[in-house]
Tab-separated table of N, CA and C in Angstrom:
chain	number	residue	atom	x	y	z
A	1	UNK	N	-2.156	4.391	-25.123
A	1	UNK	CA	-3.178	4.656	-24.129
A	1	UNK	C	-2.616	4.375	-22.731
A	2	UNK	N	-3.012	5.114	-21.827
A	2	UNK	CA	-2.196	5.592	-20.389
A	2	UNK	C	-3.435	3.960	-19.839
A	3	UNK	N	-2.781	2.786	-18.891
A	3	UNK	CA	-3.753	2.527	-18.086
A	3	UNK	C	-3.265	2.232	-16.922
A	4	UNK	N	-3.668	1.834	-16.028
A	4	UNK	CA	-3.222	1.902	-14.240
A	4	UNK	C	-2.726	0.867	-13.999
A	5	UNK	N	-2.632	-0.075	-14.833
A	5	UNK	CA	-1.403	-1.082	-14.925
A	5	UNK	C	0.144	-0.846	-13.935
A	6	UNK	N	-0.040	-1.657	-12.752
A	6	UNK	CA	1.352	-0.698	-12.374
A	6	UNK	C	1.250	0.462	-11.970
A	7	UNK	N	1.063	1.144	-11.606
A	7	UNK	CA	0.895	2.678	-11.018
A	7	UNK	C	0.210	2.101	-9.451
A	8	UNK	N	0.946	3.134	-8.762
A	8	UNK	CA	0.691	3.113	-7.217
A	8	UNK	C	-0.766	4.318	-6.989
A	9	UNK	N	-1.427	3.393	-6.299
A	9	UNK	CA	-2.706	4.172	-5.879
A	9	UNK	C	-3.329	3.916	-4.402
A	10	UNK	N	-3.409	5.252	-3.415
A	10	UNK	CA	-3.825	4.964	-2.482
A	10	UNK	C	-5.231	5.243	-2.173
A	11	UNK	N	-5.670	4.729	-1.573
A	11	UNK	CA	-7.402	4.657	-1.319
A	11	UNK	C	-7.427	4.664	0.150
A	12	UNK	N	-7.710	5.731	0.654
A	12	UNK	CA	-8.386	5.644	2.534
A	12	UNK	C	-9.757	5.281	1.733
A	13	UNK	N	-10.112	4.920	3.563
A	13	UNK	CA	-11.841	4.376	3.264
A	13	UNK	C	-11.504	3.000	2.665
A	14	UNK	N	-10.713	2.070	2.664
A	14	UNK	CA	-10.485	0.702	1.494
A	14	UNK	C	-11.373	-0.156	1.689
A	15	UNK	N	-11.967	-0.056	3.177
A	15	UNK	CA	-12.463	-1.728	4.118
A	15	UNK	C	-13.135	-1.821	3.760
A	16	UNK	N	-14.652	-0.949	3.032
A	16	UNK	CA	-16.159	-1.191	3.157
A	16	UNK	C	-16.371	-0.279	2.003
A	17	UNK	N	-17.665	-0.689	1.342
A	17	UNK	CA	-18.551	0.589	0.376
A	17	UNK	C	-17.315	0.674	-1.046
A	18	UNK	N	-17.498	1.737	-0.964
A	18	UNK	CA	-17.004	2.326	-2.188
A	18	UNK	C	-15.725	2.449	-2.442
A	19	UNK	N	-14.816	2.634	-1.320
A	19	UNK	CA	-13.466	2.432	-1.224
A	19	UNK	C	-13.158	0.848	-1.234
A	20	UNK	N	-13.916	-0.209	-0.994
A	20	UNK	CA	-13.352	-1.161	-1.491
A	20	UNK	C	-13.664	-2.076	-2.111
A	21	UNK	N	-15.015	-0.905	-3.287
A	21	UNK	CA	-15.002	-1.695	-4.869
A	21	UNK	C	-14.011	-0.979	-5.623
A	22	UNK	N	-13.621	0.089	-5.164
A	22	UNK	CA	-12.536	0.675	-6.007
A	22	UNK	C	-11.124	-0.365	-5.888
A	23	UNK	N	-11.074	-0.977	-4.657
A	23	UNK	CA	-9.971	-1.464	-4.444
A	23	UNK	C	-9.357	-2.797	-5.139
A	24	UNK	N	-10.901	-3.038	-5.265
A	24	UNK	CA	-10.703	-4.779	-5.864
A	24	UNK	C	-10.989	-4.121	-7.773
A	25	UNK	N	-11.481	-3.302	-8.184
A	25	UNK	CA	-11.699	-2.766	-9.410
A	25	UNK	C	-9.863	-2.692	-10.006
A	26	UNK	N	-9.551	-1.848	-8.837
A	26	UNK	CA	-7.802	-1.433	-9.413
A	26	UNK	C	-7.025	-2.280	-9.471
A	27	UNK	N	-7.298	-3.397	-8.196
A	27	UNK	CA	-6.671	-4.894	-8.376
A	27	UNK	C	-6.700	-5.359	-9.504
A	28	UNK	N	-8.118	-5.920	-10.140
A	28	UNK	CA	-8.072	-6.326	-11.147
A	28	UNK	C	-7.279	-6.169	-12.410
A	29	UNK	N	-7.061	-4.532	-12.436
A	29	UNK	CA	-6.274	-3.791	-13.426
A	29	UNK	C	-4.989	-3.751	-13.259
A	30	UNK	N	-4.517	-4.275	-12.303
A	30	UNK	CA	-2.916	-4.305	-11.953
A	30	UNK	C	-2.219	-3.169	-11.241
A	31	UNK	N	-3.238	-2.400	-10.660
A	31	UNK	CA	-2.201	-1.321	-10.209
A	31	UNK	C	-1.928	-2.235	-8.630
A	32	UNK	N	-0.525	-1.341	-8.168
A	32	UNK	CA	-0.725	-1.745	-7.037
A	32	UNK	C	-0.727	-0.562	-5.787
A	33	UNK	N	-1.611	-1.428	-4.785
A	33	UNK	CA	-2.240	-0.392	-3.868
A	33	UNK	C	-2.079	-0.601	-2.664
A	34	UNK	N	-2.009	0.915	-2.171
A	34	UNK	CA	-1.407	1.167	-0.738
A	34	UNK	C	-3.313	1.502	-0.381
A	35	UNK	N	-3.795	0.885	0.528
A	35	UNK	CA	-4.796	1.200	1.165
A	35	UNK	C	-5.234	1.127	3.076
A	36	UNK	N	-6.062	1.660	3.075
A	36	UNK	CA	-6.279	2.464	4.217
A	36	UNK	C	-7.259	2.567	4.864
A	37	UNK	N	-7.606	2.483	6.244
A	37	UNK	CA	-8.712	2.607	7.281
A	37	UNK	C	-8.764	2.256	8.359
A	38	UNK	N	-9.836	2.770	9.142
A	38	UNK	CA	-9.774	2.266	10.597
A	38	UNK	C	-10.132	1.022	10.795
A	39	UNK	N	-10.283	-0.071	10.311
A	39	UNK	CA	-10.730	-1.415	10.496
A	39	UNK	C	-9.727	-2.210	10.240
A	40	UNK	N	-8.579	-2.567	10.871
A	40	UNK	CA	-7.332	-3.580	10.210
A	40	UNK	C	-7.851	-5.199	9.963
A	41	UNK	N	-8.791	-5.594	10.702
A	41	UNK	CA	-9.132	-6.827	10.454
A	41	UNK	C	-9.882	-7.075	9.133
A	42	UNK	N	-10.205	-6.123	8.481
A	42	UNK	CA	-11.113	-6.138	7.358
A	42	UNK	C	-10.516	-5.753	6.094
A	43	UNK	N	-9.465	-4.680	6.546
A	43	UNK	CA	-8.026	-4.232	5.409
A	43	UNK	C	-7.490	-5.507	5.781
A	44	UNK	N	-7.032	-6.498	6.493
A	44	UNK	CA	-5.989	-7.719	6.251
A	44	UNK	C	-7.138	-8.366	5.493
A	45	UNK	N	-8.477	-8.969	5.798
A	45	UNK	CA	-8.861	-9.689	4.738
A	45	UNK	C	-9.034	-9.276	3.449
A	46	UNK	N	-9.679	-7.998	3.524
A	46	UNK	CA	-9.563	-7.345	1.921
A	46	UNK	C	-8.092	-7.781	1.436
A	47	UNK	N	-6.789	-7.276	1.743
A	47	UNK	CA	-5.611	-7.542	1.245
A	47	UNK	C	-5.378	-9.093	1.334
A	48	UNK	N	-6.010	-10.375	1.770
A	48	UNK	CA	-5.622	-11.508	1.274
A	48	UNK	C	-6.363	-12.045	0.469
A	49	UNK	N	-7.404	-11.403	0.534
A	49	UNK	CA	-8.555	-11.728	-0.973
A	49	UNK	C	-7.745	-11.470	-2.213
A	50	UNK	N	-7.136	-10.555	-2.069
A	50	UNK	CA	-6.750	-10.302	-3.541
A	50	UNK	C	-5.210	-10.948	-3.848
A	51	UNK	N	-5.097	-11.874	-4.445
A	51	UNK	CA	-4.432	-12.791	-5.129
A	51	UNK	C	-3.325	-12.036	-6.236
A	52	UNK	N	-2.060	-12.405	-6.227
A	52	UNK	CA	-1.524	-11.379	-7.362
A	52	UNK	C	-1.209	-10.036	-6.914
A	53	UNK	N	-1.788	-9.826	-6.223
A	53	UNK	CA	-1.790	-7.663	-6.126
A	53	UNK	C	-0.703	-7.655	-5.366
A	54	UNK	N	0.140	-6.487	-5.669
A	54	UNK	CA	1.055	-6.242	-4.923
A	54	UNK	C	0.450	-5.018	-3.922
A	55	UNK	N	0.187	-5.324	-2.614
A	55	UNK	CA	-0.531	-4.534	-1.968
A	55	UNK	C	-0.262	-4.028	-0.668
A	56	UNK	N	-0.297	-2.796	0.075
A	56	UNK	CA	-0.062	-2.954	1.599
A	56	UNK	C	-1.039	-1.776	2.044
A	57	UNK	N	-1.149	-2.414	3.336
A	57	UNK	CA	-2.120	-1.671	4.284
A	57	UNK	C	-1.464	-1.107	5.535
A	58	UNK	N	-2.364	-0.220	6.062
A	58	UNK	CA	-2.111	0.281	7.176
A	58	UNK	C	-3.668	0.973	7.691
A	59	UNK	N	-3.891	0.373	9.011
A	59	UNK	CA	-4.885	1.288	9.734
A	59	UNK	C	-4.683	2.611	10.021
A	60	UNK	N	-5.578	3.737	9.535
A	60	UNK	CA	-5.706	5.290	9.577
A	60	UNK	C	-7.297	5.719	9.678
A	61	UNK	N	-7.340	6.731	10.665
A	61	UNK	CA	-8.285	7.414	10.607
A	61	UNK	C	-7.850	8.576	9.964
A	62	UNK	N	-9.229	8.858	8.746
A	62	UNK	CA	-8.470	10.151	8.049
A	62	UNK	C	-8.959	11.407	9.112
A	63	UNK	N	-9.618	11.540	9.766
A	63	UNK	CA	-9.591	12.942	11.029
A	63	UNK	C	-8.189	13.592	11.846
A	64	UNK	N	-7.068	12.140	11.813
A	64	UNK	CA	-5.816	12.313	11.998
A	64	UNK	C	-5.409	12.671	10.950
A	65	UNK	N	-4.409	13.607	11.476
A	65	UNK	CA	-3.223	14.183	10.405
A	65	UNK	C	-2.335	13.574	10.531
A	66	UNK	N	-1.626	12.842	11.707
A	66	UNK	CA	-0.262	11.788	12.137
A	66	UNK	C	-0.518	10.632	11.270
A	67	UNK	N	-1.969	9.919	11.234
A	67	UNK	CA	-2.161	9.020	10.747
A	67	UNK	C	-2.489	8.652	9.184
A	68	UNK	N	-2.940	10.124	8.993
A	68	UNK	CA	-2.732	10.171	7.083
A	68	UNK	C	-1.305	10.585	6.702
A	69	UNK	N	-0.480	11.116	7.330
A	69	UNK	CA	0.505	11.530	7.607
A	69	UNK	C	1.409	9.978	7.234
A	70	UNK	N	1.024	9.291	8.367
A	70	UNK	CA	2.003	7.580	8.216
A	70	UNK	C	1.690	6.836	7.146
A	71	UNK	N	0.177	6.998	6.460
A	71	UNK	CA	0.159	6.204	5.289
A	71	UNK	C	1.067	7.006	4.102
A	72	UNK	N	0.862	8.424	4.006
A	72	UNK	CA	1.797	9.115	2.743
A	72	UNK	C	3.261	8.261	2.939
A	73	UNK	N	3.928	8.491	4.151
A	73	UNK	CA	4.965	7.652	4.633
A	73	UNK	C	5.690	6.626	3.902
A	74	UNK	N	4.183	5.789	4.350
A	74	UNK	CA	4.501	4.419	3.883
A	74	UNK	C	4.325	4.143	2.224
A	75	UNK	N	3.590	5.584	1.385
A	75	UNK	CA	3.568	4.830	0.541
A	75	UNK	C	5.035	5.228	-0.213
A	76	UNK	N	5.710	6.241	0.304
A	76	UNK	CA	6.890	6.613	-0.326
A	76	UNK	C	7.562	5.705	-0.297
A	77	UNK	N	7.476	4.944	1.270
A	77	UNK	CA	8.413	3.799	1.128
A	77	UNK	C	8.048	2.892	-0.024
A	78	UNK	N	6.808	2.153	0.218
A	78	UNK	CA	6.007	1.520	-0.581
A	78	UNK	C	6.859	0.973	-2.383
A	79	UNK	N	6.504	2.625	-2.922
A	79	UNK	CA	6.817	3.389	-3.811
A	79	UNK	C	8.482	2.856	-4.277
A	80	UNK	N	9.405	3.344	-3.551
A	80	UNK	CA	10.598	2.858	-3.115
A	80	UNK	C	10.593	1.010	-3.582
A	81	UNK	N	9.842	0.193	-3.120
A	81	UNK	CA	10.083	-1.097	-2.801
A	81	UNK	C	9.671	-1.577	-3.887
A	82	UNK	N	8.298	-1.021	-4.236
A	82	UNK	CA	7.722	-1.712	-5.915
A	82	UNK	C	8.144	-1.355	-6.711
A	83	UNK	N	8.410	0.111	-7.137
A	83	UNK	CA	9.084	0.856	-8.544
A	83	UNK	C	10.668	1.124	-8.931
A	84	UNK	N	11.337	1.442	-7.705
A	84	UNK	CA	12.967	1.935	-7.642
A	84	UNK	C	13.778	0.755	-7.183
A	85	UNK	N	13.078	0.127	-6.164
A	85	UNK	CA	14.302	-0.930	-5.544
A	85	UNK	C	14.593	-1.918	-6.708
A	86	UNK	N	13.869	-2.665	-7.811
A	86	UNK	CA	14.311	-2.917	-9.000
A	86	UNK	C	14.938	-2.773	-9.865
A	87	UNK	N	15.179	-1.239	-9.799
A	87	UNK	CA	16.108	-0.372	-10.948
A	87	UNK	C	17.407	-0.325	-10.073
A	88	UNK	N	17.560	-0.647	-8.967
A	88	UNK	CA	19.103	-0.420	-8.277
A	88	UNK	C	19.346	-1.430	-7.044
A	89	UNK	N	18.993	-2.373	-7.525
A	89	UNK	CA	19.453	-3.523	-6.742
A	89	UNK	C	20.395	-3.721	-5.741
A	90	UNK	N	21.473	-3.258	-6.717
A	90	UNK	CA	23.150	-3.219	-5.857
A	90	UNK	C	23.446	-1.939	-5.057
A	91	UNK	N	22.531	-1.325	-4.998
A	91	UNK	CA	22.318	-0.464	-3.235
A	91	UNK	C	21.995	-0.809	-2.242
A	92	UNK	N	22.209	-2.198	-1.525
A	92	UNK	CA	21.893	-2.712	-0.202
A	92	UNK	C	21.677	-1.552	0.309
A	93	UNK	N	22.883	-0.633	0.874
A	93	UNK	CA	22.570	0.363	1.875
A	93	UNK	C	21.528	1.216	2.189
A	94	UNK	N	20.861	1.377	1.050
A	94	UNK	CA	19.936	2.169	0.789
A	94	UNK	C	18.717	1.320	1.359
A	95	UNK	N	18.419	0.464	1.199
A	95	UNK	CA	17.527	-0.426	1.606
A	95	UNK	C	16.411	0.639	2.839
A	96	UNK	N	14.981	0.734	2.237
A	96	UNK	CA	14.212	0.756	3.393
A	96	UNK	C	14.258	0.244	4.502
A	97	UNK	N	13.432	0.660	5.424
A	97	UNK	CA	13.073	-0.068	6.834
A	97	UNK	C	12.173	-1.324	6.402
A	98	UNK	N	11.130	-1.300	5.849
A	98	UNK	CA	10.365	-2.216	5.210
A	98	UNK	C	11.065	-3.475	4.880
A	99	UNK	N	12.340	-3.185	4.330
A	99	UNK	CA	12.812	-4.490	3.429
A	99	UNK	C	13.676	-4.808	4.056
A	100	UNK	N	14.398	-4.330	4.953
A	100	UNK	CA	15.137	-4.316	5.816
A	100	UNK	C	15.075	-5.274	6.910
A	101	UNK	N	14.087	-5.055	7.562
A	101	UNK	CA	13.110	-5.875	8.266
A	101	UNK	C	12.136	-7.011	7.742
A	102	UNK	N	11.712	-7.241	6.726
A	102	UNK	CA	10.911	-8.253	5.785
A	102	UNK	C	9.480	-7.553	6.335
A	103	UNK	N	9.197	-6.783	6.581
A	103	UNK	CA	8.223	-6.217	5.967
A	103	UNK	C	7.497	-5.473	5.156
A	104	UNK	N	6.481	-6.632	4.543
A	104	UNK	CA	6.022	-6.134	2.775
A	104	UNK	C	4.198	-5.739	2.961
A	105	UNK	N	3.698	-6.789	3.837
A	105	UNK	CA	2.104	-6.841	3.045
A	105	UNK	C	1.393	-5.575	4.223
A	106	UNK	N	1.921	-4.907	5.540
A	106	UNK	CA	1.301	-4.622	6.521
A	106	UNK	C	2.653	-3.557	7.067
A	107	UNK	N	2.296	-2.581	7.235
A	107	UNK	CA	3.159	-2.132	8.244
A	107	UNK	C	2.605	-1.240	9.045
């Protein structure tokens, strides 16, 4: 049986309502999540509420295209940092900007 254990999932809308019972729902289940919205003070507390989750945020309005644009971005990087950078360790060079820099929970 397929479950979301692990699997990357992004959610605009994360801060409030429905996007962020989904958020703490998927937490629970282990995926980890790239989430999203115009409220960063409310995406940083949502993202320190949750304990365990491997998680990152970024403020976006989805009416922007630049700015849904930077979360796809980030989650490739994201993506990159939770799933691949494990499987090939001994590629320093390769190294994201993210990890590069020590940034993990916010970018």
């Amino acid at each position: 049986m397929n479950t979301i254990n692990d699997k990357v999932v992004v959610i605009l809308g994360a801060s409030s309502g429905i996007g962020e019972a989904t958020v703490r729902l998927l937490a629970g289940k282990g995926a980890k999540l790239v989430i999203a919205s115009r409220r960063e003070e409310k995406l940083k507390e949502l993202a320190d509420s949750l304990e365990g989750c491997t998680i990152a945020y970024k403020t976006a309005d989805v009416a922007s295209y630049e700015e849904v644009k930077a979360v796809i971005d980030m989650t490739v990087e994201f993506v990159y940092l939770c799933c691949l950078w494990p499987l090939c360790s001994a590629v320093v060079g390769l190294l994201p900007p993210a990890i590069r820099y020590g940034i993990c929970a916010s970018y």
